[in-house]
CSV table of C-alpha atoms in Angstrom, one decimal:
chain,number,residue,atom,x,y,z
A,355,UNK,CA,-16.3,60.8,-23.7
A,356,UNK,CA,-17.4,58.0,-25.8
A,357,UNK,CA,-20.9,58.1,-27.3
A,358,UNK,CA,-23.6,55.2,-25.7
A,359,UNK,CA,-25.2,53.0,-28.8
A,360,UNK,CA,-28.7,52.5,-28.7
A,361,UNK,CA,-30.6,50.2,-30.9
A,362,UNK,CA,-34.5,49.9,-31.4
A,363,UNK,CA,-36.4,48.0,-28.5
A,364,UNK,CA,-37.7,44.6,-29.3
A,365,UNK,CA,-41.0,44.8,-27.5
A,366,UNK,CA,-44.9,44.0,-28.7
A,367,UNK,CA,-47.3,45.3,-27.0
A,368,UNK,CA,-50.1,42.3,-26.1
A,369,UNK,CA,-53.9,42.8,-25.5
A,370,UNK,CA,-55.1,43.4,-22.0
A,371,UNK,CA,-56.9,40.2,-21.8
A,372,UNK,CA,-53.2,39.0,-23.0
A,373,UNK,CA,-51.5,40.7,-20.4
A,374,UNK,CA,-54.0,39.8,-18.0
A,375,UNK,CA,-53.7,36.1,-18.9
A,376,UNK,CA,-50.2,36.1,-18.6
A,377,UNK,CA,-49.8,37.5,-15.1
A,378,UNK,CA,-52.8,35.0,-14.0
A,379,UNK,CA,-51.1,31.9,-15.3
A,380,UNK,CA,-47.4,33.3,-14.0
A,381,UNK,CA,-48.8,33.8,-10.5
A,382,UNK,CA,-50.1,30.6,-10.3
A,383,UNK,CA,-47.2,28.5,-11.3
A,384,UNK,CA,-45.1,30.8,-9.1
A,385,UNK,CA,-47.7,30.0,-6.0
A,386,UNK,CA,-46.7,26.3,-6.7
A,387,UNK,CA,-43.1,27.1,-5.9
A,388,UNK,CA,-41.8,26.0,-2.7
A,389,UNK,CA,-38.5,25.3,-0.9
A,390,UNK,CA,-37.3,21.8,-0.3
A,391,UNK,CA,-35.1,20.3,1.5
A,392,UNK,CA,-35.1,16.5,0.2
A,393,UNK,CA,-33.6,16.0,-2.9
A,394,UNK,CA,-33.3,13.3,-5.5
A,395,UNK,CA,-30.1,12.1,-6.6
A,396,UNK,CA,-31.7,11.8,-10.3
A,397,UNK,CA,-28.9,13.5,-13.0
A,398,UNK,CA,-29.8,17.3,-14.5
A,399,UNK,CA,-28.8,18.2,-17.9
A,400,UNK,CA,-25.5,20.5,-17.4
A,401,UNK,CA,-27.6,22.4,-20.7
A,402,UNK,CA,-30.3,22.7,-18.1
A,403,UNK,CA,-28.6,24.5,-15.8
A,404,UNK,CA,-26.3,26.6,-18.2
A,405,UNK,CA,-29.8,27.9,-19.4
A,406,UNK,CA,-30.9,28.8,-16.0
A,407,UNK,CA,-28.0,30.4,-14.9
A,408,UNK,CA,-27.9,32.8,-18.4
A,409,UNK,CA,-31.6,33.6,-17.2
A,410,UNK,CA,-30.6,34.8,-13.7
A,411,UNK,CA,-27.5,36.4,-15.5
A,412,UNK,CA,-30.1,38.9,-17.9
A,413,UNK,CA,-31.1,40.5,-14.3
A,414,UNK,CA,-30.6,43.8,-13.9
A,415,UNK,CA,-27.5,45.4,-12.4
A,416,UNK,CA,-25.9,48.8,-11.0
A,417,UNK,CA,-24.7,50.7,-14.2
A,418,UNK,CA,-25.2,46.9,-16.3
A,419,UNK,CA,-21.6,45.6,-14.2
A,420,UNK,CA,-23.3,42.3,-13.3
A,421,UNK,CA,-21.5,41.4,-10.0
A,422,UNK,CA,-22.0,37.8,-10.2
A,423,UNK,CA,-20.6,34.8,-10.3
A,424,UNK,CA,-22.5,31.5,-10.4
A,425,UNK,CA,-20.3,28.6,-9.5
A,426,UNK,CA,-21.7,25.1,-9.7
A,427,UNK,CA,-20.5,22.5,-7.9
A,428,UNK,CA,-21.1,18.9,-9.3
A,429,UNK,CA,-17.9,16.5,-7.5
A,430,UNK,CA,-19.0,14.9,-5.1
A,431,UNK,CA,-16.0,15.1,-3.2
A,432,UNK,CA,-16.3,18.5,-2.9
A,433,UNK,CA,-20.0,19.0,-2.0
A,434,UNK,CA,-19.2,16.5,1.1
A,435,UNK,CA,-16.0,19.7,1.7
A,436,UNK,CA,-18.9,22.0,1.3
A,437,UNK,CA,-21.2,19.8,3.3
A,438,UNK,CA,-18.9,18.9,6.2
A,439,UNK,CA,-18.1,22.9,6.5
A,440,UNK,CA,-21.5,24.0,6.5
A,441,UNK,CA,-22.7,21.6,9.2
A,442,UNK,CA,-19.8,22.5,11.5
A,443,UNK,CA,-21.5,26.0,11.1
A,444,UNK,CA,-24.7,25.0,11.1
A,445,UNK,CA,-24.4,22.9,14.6
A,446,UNK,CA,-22.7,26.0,16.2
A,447,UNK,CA,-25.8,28.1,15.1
A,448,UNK,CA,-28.1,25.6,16.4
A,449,UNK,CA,-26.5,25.4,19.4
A,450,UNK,CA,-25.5,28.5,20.6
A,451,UNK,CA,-25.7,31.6,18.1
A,452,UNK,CA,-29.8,31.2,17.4
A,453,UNK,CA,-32.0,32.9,19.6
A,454,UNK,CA,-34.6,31.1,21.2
A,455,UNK,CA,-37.3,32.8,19.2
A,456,UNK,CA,-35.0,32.3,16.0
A,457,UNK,CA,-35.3,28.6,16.6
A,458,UNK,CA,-38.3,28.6,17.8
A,459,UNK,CA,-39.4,30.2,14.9
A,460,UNK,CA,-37.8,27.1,12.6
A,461,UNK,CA,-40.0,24.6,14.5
A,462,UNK,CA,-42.7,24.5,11.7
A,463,UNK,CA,-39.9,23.6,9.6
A,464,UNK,CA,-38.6,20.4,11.1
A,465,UNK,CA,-34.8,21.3,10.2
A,466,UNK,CA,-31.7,20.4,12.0
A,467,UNK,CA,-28.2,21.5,11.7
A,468,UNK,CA,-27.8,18.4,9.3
A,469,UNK,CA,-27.7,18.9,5.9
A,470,UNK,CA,-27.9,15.7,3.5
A,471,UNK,CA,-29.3,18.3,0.0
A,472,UNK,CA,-26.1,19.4,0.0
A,473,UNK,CA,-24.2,15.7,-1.2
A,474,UNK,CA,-27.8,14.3,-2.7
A,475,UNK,CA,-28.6,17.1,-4.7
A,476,UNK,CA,-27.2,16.5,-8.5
A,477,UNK,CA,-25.9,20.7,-8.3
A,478,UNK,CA,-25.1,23.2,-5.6
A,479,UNK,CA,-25.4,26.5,-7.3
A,480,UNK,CA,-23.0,29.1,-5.1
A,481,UNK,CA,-23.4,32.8,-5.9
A,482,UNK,CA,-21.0,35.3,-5.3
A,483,UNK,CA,-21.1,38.8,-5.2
A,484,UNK,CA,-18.2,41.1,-6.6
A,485,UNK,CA,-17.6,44.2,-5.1
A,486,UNK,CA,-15.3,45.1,-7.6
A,487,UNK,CA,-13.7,43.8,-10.4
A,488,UNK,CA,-10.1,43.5,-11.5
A,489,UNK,CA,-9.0,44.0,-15.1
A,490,UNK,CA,-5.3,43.7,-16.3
A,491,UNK,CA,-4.5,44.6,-12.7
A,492,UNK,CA,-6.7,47.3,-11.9
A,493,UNK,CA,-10.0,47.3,-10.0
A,494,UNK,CA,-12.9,48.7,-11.1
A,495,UNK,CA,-15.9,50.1,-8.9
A,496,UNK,CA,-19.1,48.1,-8.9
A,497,UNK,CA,-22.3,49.7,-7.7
A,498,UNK,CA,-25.8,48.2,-5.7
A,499,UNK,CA,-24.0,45.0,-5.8
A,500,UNK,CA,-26.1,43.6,-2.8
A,501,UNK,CA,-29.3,44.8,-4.6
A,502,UNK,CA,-27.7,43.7,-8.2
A,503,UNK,CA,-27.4,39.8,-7.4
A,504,UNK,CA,-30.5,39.6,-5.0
A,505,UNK,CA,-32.3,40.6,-8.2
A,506,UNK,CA,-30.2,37.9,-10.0
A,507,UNK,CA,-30.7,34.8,-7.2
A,508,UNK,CA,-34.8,35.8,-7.7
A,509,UNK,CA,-34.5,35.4,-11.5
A,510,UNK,CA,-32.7,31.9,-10.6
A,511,UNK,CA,-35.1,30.8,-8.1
A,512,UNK,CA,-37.9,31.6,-10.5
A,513,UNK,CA,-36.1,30.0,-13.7
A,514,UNK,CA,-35.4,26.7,-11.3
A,515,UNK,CA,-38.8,26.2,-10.6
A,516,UNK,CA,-40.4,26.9,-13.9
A,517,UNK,CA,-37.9,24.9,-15.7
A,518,UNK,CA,-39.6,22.0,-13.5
A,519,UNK,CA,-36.6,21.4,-10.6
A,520,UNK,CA,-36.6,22.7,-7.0
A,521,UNK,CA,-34.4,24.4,-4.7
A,522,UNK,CA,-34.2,25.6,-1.5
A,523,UNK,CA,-31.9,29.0,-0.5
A,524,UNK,CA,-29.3,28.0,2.1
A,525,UNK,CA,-27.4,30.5,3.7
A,526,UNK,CA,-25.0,28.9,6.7
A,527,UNK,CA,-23.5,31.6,8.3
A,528,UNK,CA,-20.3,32.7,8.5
A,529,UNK,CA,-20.2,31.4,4.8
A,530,UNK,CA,-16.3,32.3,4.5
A,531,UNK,CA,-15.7,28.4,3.6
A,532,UNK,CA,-17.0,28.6,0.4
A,533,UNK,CA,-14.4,31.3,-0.9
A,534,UNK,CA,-11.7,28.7,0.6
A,535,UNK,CA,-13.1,25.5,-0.4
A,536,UNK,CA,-13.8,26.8,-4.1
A,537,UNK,CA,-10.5,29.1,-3.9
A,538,UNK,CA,-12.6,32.3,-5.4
A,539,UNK,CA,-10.4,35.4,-5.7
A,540,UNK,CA,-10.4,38.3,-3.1
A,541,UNK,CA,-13.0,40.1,-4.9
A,542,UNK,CA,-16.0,37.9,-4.4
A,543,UNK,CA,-17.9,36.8,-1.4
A,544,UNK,CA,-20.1,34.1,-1.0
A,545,UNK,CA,-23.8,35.3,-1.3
A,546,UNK,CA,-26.1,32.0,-1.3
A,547,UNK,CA,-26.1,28.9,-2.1
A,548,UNK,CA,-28.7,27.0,-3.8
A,549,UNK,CA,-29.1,23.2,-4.2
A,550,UNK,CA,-30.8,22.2,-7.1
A,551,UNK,CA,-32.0,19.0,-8.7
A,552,UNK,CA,-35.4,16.4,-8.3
A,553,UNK,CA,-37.8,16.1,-5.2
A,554,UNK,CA,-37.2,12.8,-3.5
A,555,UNK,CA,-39.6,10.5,-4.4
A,556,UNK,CA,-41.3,10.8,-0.9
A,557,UNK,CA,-40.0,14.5,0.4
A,558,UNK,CA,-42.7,16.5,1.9
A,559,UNK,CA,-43.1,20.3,2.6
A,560,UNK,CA,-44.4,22.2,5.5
A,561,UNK,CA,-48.4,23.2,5.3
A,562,UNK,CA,-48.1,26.9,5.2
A,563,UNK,CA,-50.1,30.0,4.2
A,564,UNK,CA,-48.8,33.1,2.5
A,565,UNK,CA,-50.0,36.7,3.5
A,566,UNK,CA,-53.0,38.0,1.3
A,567,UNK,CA,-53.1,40.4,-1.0
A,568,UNK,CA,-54.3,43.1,1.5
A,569,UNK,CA,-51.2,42.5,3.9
A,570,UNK,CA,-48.8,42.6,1.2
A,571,UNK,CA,-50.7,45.7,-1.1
A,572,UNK,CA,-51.0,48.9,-0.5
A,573,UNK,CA,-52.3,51.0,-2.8
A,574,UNK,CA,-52.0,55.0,-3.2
């Protein structure tokens, strides 16, 4: 069996007022971050989002395989194929496969089975999960793949919103058009798609409230 290589961790250790300041000042950029749902047409820099998408890449992964594959759609011809395919998913949900407490639970949110982010939004990020990979032919085993690129879409979400853009996780459901429309190969699946770009100049959120640290801590 071949021998792992090792090299020397690049790590410093900081201060505990360091630390401490760090994790204050993180926490409260990250408490800024919410999702949203109107979108500016204003151009990104394609280095922009090359630079996010490396960051979610560095996530971790089962046995470092990194499952992933970011594509980014730009053409507006086909976000209005991705667009047009969602909301025919979208309406059936909202008209038939949603529970009544599902959608009544969505009220606060104002949404409809329209979807306009998905042709104003500059990007549509679409992530998809491998469950295995093929090399000269042969597949190879991946491992916690679910778990592998949830970690990953976090470290996106994260790098979108401290890079100074939004984004909002959109998951329409079956999401089996996105494999077709983008013609991925037989080994990935559609995971989630994320529009990202500028707030519209008026775009509004919902006023909510997260849980507090004592419903979302427990310590032992």
């Amino acid at each position: 069996m071949k021998q792992p290589i090792f090299i020397p961790l690049a790590f410093e250790i900081s201060s505990e007022d360091e630390i401490l300041a760090a994790a204050q000042t993180i926490k409260t950029q990250m408490d800024s971050r919410r999702s949203v749902r109107y979108f500016s047409d204003r151009p990104v820099s394609k280095d922009v989002i090359e630079a996010i998408i490396m960051t979610a890449s560095s996530a971790p992964s089962g046995a470092h395989k990194q499952p992933w594959t970011f594509c980014i759609v730009s053409d507006p011809q086909i976000k209005a194929k991705i667009r047009a395919a969602a909301e025919k998913e979208e309406y059936e949900n909202y008209h038939g496969r949603m529970s009544e407490e599902w959608l009544k639970d969505l009220e606060k949110f104002d949404t409809s089975w329209e979807k306009e982010f998905l042709t104003v939004a500059p990007y549509l990020i679409i992530i998809f999960k491998k469950a295995y990979d093929i090399h000269d032919g042969l597949k190879s085993k991946n491992y916690y793949v679910s778990e592998s690129v949830g970690i990953a879409a976090g470290f996106l979400i994260a790098a979108i919103h401290l890079t100074g853009l939004v984004t909002l996780t959109h998951t329409p459901s079956p999401m089996n058009f996105l494999q077709d429309i983008l013609e991925r190969p037989e080994n990935e699946r559609p995971y989630l798609l994320l529009p990202v770009g500028f707030p519209a100049d008026d775009a509004q959120v919902p006023l909510l409230h997260r849980k507090a640290l004592d419903e979302v801590i427990k310590w032992y």
